[in-house]
Tab-separated table of C-alpha atoms in Angstrom:
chain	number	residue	atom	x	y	z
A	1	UNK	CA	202.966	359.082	-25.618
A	2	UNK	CA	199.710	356.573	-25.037
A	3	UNK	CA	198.408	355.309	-28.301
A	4	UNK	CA	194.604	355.575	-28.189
A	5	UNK	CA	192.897	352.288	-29.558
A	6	UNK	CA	189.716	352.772	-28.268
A	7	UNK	CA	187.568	352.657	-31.903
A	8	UNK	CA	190.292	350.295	-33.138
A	9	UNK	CA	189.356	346.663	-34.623
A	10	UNK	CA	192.321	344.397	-34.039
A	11	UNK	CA	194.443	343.534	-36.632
A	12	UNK	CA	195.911	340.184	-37.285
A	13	UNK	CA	196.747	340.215	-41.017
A	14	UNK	CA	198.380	342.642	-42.605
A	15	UNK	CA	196.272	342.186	-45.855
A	16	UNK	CA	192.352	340.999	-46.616
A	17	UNK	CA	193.004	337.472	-46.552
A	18	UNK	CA	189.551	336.206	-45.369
A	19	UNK	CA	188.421	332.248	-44.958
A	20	UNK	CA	191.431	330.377	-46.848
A	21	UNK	CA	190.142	327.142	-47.598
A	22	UNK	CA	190.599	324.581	-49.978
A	23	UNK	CA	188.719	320.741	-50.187
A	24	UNK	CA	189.523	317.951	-48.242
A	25	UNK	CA	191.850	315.522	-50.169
A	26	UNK	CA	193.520	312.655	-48.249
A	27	UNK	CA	196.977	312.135	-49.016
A	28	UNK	CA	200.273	311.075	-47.476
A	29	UNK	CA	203.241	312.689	-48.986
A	30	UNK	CA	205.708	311.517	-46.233
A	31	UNK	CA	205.895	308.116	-45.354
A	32	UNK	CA	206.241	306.771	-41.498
A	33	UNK	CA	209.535	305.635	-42.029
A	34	UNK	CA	210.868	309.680	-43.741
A	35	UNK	CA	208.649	311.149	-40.782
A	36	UNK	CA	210.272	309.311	-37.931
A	37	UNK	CA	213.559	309.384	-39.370
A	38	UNK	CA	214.552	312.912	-37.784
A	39	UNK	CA	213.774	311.710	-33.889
A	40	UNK	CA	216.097	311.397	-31.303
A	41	UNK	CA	214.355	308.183	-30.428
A	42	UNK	CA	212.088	306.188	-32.212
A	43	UNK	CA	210.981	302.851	-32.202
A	44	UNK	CA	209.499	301.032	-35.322
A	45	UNK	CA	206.543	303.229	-35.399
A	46	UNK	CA	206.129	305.957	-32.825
A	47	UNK	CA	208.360	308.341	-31.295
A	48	UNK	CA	209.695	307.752	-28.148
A	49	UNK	CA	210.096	309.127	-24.796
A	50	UNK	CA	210.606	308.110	-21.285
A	51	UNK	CA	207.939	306.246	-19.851
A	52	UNK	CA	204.994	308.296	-18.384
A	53	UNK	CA	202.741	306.195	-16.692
A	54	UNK	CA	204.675	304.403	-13.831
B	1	UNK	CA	234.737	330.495	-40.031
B	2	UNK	CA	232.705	329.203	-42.705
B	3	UNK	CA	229.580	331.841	-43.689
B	4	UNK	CA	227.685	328.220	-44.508
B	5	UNK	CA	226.446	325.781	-41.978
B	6	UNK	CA	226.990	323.047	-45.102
B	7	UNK	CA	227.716	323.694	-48.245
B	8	UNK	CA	226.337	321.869	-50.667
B	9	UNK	CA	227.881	322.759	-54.479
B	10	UNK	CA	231.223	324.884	-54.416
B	11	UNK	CA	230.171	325.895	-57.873
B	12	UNK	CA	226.447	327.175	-57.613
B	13	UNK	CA	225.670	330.366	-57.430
B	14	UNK	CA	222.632	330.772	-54.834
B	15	UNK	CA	223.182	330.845	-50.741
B	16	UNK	CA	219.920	330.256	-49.257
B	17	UNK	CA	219.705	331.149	-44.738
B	18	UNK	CA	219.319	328.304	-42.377
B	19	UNK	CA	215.881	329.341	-41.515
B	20	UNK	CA	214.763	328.024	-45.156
B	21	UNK	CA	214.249	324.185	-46.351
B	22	UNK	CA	216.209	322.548	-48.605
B	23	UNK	CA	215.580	318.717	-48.900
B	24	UNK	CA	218.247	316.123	-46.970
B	25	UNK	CA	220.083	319.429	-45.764
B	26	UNK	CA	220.560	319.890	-42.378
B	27	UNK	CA	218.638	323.348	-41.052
B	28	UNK	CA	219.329	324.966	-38.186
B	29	UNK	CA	218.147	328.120	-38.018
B	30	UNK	CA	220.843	328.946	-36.258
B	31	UNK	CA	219.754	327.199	-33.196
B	32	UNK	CA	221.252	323.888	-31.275
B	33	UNK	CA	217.742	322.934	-30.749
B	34	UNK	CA	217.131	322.125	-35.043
B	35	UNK	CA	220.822	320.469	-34.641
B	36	UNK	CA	220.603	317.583	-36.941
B	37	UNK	CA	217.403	318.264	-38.314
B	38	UNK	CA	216.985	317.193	-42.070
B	39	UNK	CA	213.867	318.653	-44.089
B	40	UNK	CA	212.100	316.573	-46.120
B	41	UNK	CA	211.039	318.310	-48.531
B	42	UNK	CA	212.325	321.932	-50.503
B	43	UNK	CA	210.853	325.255	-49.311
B	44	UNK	CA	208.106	326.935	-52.001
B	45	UNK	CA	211.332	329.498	-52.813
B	46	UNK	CA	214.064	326.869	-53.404
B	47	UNK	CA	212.161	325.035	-55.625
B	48	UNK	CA	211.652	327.910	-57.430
B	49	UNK	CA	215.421	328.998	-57.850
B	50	UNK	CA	216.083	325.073	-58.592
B	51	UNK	CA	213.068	325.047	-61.625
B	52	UNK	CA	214.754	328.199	-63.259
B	53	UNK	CA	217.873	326.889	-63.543
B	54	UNK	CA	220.045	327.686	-60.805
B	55	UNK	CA	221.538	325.431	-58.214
B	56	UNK	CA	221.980	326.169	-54.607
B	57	UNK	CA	225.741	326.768	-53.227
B	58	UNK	CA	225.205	326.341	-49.454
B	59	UNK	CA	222.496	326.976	-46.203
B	60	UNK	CA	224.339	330.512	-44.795
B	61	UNK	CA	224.015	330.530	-41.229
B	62	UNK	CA	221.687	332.807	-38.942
B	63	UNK	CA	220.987	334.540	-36.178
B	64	UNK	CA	218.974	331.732	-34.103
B	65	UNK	CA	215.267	331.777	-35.428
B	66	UNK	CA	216.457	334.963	-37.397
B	67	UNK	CA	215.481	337.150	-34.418
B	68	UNK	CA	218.731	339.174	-33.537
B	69	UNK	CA	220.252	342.730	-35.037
B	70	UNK	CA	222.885	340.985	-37.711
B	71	UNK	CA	223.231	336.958	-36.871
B	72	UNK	CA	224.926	337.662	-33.551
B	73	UNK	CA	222.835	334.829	-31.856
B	74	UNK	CA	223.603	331.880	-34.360
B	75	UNK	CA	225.020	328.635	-31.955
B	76	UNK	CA	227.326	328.268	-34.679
B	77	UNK	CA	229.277	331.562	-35.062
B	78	UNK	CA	228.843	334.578	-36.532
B	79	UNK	CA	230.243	336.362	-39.677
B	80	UNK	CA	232.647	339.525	-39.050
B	81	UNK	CA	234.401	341.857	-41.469
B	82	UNK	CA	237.066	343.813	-39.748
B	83	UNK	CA	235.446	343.275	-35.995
B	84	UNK	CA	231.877	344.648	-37.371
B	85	UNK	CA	229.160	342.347	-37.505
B	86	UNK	CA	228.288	341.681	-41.902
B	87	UNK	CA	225.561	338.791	-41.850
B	88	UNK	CA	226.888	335.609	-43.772
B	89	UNK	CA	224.835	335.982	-46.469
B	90	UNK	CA	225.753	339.628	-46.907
B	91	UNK	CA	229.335	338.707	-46.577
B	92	UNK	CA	229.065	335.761	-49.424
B	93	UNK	CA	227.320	338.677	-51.959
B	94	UNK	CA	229.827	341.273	-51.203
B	95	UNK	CA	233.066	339.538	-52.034
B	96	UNK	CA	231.029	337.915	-55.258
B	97	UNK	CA	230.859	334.424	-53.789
B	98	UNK	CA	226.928	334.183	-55.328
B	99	UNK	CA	224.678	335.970	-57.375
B	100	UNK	CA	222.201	336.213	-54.625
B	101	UNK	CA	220.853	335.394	-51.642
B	102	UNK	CA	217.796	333.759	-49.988
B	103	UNK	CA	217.009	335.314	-46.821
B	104	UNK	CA	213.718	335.485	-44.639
B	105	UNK	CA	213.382	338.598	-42.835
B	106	UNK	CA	211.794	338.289	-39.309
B	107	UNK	CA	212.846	341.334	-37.490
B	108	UNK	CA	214.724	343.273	-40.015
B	109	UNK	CA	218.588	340.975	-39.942
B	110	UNK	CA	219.607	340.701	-43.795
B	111	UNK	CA	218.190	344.438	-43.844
B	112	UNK	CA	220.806	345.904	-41.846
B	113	UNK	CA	223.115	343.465	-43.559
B	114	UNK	CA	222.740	344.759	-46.651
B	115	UNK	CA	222.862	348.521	-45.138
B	116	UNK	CA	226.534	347.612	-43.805
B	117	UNK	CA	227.927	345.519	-46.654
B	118	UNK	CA	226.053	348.021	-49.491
B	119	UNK	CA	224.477	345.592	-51.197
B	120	UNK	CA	220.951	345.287	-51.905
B	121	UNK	CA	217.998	343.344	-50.298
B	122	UNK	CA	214.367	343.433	-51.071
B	123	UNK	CA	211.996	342.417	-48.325
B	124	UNK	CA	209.012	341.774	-50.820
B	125	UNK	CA	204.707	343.008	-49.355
B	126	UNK	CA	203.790	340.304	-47.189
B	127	UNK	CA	201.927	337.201	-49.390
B	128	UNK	CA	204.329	337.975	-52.522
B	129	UNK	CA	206.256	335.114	-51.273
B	130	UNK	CA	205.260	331.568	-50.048
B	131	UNK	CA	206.728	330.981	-47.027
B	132	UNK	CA	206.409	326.982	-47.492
B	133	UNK	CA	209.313	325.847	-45.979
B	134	UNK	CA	210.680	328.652	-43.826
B	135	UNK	CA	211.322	327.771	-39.978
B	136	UNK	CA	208.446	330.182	-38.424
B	137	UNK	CA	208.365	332.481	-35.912
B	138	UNK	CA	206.784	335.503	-36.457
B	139	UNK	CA	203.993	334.145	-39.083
B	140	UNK	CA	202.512	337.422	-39.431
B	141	UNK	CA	205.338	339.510	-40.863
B	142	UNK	CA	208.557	337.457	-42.019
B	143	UNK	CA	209.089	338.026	-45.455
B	144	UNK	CA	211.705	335.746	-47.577
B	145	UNK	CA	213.413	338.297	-49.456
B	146	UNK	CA	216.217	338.873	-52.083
B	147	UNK	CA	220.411	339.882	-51.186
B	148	UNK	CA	222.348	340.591	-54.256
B	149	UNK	CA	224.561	342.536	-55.957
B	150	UNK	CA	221.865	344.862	-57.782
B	151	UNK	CA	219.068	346.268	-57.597
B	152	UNK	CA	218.672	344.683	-61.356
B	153	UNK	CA	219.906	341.368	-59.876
B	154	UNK	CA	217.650	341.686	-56.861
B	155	UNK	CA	214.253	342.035	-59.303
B	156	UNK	CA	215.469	339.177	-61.045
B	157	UNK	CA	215.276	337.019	-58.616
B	158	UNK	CA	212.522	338.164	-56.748
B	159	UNK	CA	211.100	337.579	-60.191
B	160	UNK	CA	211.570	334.052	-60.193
B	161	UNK	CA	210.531	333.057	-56.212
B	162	UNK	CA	207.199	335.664	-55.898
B	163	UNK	CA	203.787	334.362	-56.975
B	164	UNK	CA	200.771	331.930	-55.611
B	165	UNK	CA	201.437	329.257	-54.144
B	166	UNK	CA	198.162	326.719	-52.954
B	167	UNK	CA	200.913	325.595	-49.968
B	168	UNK	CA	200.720	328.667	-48.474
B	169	UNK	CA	197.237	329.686	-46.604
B	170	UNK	CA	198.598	333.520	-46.561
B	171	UNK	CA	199.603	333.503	-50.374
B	172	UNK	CA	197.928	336.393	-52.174
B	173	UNK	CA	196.336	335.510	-56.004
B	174	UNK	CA	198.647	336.807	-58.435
B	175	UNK	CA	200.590	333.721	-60.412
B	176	UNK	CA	203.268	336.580	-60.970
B	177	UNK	CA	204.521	340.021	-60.017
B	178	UNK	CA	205.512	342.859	-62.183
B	179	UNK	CA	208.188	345.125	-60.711
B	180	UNK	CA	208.865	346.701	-64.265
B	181	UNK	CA	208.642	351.026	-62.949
B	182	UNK	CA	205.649	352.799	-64.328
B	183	UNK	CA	206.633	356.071	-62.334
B	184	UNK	CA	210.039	357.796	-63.479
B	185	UNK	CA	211.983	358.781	-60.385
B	186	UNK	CA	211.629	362.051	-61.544
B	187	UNK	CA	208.299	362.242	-61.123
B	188	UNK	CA	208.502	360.869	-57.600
B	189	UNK	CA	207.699	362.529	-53.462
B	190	UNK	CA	209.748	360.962	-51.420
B	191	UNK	CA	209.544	361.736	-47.478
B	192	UNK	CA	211.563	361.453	-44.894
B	193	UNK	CA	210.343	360.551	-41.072
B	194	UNK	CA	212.007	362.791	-38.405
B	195	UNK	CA	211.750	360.466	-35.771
B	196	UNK	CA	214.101	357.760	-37.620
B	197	UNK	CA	216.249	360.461	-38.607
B	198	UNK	CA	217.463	361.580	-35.226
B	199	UNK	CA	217.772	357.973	-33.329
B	200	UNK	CA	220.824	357.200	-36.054
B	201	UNK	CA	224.135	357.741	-35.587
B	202	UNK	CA	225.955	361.070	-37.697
B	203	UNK	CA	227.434	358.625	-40.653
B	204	UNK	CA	223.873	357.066	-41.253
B	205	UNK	CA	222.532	360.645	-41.164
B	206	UNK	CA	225.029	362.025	-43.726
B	207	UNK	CA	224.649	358.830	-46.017
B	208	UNK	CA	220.976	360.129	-45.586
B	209	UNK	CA	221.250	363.365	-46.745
B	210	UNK	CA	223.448	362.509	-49.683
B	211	UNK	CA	220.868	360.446	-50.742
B	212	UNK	CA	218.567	363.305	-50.452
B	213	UNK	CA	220.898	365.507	-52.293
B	214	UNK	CA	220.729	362.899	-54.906
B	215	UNK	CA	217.706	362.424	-55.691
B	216	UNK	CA	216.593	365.945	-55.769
B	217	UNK	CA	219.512	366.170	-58.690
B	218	UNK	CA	217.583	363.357	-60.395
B	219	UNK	CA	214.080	365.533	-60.251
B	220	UNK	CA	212.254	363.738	-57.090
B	221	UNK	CA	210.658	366.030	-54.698
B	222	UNK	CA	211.857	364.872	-51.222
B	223	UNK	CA	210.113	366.743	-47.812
B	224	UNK	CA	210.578	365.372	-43.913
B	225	UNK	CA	207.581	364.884	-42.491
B	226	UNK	CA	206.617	363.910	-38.368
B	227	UNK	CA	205.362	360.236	-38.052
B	228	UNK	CA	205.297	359.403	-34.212
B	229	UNK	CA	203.498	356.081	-34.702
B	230	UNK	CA	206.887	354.482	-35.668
B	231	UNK	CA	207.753	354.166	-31.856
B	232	UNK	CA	204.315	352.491	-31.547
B	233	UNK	CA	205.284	350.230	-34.480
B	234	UNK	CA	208.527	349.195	-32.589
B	235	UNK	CA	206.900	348.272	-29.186
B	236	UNK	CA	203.571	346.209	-31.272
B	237	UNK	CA	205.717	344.685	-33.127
B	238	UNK	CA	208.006	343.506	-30.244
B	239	UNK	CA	204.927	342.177	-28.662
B	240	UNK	CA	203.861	340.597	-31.666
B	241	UNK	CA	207.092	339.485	-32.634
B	242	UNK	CA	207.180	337.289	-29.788
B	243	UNK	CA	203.574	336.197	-29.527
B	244	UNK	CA	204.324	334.385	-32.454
B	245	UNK	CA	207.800	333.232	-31.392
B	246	UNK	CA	206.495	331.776	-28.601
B	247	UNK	CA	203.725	329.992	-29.815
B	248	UNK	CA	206.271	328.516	-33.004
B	249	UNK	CA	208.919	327.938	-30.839
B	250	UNK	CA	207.355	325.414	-28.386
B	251	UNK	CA	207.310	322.861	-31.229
B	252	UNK	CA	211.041	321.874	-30.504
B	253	UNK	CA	210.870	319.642	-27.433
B	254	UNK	CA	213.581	317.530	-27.842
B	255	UNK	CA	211.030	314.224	-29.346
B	256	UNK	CA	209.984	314.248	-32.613
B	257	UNK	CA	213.133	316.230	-34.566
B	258	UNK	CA	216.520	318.368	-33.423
B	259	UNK	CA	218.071	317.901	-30.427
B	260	UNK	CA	217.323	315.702	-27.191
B	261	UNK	CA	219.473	316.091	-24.246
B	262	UNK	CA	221.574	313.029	-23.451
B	263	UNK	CA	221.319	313.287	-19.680
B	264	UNK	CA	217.082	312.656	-18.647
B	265	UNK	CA	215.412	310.575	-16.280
B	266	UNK	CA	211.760	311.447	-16.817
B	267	UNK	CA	209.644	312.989	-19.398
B	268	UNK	CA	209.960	316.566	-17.708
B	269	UNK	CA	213.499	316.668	-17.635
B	270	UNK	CA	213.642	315.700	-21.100
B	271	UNK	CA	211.423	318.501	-22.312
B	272	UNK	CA	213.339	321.218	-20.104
B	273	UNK	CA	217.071	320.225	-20.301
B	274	UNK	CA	216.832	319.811	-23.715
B	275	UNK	CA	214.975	323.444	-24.222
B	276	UNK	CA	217.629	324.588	-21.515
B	277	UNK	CA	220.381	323.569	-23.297
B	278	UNK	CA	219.159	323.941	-27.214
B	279	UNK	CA	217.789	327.057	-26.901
B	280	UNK	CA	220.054	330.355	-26.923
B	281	UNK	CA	219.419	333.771	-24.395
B	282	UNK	CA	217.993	335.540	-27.107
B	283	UNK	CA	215.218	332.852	-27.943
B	284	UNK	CA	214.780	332.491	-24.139
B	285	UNK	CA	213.615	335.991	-23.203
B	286	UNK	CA	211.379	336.056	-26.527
B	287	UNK	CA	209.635	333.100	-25.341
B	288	UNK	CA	209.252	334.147	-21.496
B	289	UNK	CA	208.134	337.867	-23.245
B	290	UNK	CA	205.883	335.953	-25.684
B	291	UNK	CA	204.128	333.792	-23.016
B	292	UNK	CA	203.863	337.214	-20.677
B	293	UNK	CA	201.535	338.804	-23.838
B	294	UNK	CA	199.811	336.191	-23.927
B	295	UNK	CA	198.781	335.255	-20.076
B	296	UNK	CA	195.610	335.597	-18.837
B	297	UNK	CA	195.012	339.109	-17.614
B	298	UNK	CA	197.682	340.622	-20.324
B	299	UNK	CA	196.353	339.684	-23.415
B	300	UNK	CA	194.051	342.230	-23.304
B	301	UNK	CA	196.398	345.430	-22.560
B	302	UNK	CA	199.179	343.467	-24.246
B	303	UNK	CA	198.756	341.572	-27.398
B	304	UNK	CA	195.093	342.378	-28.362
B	305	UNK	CA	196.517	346.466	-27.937
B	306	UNK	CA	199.347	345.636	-30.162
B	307	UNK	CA	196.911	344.027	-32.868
B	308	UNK	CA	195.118	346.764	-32.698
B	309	UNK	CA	198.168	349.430	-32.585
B	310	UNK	CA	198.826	347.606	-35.881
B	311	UNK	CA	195.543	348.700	-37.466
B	312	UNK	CA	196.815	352.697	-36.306
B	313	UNK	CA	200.194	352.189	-37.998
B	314	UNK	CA	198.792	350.763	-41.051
B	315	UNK	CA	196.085	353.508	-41.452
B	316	UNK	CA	199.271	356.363	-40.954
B	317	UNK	CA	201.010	354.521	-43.767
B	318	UNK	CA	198.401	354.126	-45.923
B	319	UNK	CA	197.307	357.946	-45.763
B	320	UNK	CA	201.177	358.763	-45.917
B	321	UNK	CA	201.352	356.695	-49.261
B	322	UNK	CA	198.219	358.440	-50.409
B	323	UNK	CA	200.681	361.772	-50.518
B	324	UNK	CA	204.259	359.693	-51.123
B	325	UNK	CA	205.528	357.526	-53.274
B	326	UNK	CA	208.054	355.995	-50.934
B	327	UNK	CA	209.733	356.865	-47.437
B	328	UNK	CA	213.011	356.933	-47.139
B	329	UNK	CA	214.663	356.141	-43.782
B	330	UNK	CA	217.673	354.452	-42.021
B	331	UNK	CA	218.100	350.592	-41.977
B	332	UNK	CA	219.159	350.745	-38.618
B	333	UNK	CA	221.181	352.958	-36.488
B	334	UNK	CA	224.776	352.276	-37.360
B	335	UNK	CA	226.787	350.811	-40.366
B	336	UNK	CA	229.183	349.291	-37.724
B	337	UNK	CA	227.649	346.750	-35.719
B	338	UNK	CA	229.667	345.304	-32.970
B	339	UNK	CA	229.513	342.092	-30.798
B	340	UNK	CA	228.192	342.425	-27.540
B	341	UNK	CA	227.229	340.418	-24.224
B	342	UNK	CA	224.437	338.858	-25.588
B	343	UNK	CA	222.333	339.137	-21.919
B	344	UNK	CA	222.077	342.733	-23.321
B	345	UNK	CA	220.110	340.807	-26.678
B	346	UNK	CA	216.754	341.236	-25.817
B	347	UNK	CA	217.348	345.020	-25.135
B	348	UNK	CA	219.614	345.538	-28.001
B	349	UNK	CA	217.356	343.660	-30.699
B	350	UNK	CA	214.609	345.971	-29.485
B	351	UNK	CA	216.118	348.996	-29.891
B	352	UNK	CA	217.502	348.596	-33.298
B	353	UNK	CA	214.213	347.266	-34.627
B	354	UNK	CA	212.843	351.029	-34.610
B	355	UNK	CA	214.152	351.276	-38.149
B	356	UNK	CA	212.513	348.385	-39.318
B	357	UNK	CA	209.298	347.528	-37.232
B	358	UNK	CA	206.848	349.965	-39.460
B	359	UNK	CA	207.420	347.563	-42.835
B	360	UNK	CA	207.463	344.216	-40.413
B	361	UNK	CA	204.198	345.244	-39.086
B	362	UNK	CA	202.236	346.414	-41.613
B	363	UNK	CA	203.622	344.006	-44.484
B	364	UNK	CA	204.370	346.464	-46.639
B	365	UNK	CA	207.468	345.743	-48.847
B	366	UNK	CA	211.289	347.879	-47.992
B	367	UNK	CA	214.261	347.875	-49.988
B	368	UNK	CA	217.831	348.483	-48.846
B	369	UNK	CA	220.135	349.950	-50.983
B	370	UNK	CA	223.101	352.527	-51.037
B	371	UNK	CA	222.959	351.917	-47.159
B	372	UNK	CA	219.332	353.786	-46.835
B	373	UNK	CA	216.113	351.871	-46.904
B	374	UNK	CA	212.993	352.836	-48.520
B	375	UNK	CA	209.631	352.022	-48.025
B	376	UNK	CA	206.597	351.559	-50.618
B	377	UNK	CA	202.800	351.081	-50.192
B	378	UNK	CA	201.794	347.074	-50.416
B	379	UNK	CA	202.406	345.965	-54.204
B	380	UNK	CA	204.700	348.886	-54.951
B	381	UNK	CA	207.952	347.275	-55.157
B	382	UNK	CA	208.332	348.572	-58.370
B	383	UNK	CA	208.934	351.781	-57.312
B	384	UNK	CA	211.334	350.903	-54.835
B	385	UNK	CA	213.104	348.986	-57.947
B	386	UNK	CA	213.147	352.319	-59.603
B	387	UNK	CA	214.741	354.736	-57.110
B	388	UNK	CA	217.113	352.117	-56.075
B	389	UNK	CA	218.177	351.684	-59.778
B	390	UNK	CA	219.263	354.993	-60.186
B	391	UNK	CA	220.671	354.924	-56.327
B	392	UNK	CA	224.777	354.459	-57.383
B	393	UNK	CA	227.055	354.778	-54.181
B	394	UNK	CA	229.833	356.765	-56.292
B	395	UNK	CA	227.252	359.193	-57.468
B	396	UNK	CA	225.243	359.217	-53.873
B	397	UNK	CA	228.451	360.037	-52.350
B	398	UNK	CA	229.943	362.873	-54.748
């Protein structure tokens, strides 16, 4: 059986939850070093990957 | 094998799923593609458990991303009790292993867990519980919830891990929830949807109706009642469902964290052998689904008509809990899940998620207990505490 939405608003959350927004505060809870860590590949700074640009 | 993917303290008393964070301990979520993948920081929850006093015992494994019937997917094995499908978590609670259980319900897993193994899980009204620190998928209606024993162990703990939390942009206000019961199960309606009734097997349909029997006993007024919007629930929320997926799942490309493939020679081979090989079937077809909803020309007739099926399915609930006090229905269609060629996943997954699509989608919280499930209006857990308090297999059964 067709569900008729014609009249309907869309609903993406489940509960009125409008604008959630807090200030701007700079902070770095993770350092480079902890961030990179998890890669497959890294070098001393950046991820890595196989070269792109040939 | 092992219900834990590593355990961490033989003598603690808390399993928490591989879908949630625990700091320097490897999480999976069941899935090759978070192989060797350590968090750097707790999830919202653990800390939580860890502040009251409790230590963790181990990361039970999953179902990969938490998406399948029972944890049939997991890359690392599955838990079985007498060739049925239990859910490791379930499994650990059952035979007394831990008080409780951490588990984030996507699509309804540690639900039918718990309806297999009779124990009792709680999937808390969306917001109740930060989900800082769970692996996500389907942002808009996974739920870390409560496995234990009790449904007096169960409040407990969802007790300790439900309230604000700043980390968590769809947190809801309240510092703390009480789930103490201001409504006697006597004095309770209770209804029963038709259309879940008949797609379960006879054994969940007598547990059913001994349950009924019950709680008329007790005083509660029970009545069935026609809801046809549940089979609109199911298919939204399968759309949904992987909308989501999709979208969270594309994060794991084999560079920054999990696993890379070993074999690559350019930047595009990297990216798909790695997916190829890290991700399972199940994951697979949820992503091809999830990137179908959301393609040009099917958004419209696809994912914007689920959002907005959503609103229909939450304005049926609503009026329904205007009359009820809870609904009682299956937790899925079976108490004996069996293994099966996972090709038939995607198909399987979708079928079985009838039962528990209506509290996915609309947020609103579900209990599982005695083998039944019961649903409450958002914010109502305490009533779902109630009935299941008085809920006593022995009794049930008589």
């Amino acid at each position: 059986k067709k569900c008729t939405t014609d009249d309907v608003e869309p609903m993406v959350f489940v509960l009125p939850l409008v604008n959630v927004l807090r200030e701007d505060e700079r902070k770095q809870e993770f350092s480079r070093e902890s961030l990179l860590s998890g890669a497959p590949e890294h070098t001393e700074d950046s991820w890595q990957v196989p070269r792109l640009v040939k | 094998m092992s219900n834990y993917i590593t355990e961490i303290d033989q003598k603690c008393e808390i399993a928490v799923d591989d879908t949630i964070l625990i700091k320097d301990v490897e999480c999976t979520a069941g899935s090759r593609i978070l192989g060797g993948f350590v968090p750097l920081f707790d999830a919202e929850a653990v800390e939580r458990i860890k502040k009251a006093g409790y230590g963790i015992k181990g990361k039970t494994n999953v179902g990969e991303f938490g998406l399948d019937i029972i944890g049939e997917t997991s890359y690392y094995g599955e838990a079985q009790e007498n060739g049925n499908l239990i859910g490791a978590a379930a499994d650990e609670v059952k035979n007394r292993k831990v008080k409780a259980a951490l588990c984030v319900d996507l699509n309804g897993a540690p639900r039918r867990a718990a309806a297999v193994s009779g124990q009792t899980f709680i999937k808390p009204t969306y917001g109740t519980v930060s989900r800082y620190g769970v692996i996500p998928c389907a942002c808009s209606g996974e739920q870390i919830g409560v496995m234990s024993d009790s449904s007096e162990n169960t409040k407990k703990f969802l007790t300790i891990i439900a309230g604000r939390d700043d980390k968590d942009g769809t947190s809801l206000k309240n510092d703390s929830y009480d789930y103490e019961s201001k409504t006697e199960l006597s004095e309770m309606n209770i209804c029963l949807i038709k259309e879940l009734l008949d797609a379960a097997d006879e054994k969940v349909a007598a547990r059913i109706r001994s349950v009924v029997n019950f709680l008329e006993k007790s005083g509660a007024k029970t009545e069935y009642i026609s809801v046809p919007e549940v089979r609109y629930a199911q298919a939204a929320w399968q759309i949904l469902l992987a909308a989501e997926t999709c979208n969270n799942i594309s994060r794991y490309d084999g560079v920054k964290f999990g696993y890379r493939t070993p074999d690559y020679k350019d930047i595009d081979e990297l990216y798909i052998k790695s997916r190829t090989e890290g991700l399972g079937i199940l994951s697979k077809e949820t992503l091809i689904y999830g990137s179908d909803v959301l393609s040009k020309g099917r958004y419209d007739v696809c994912y914007d008509k689920a959002l907005r099926v959503r609103r229909v399915v939450m304005d049926k609930m609503k009026d329904v809990f205007g009359k009820y006090d809870a609904v009682l229905i299956p937790a899925g269609s079976t108490f004996e899940y069996k293994k099966y060629p996972l090709d038939k996943a995607f198909e399987n997954v979708y079928k079985e998620s009838l039962f528990t699509a209506v509290s996915s989608i609309t947020g609103m919280p579900a209990i599982v207990s005695c083998g039944v499930q019961l649903v409450a209006d958002h914010l109502n857990e305490s009533k779902l505490f109630e009935i299941a308090s008085k809920l006593d297999l022995s009794e049930v059964e008589k």
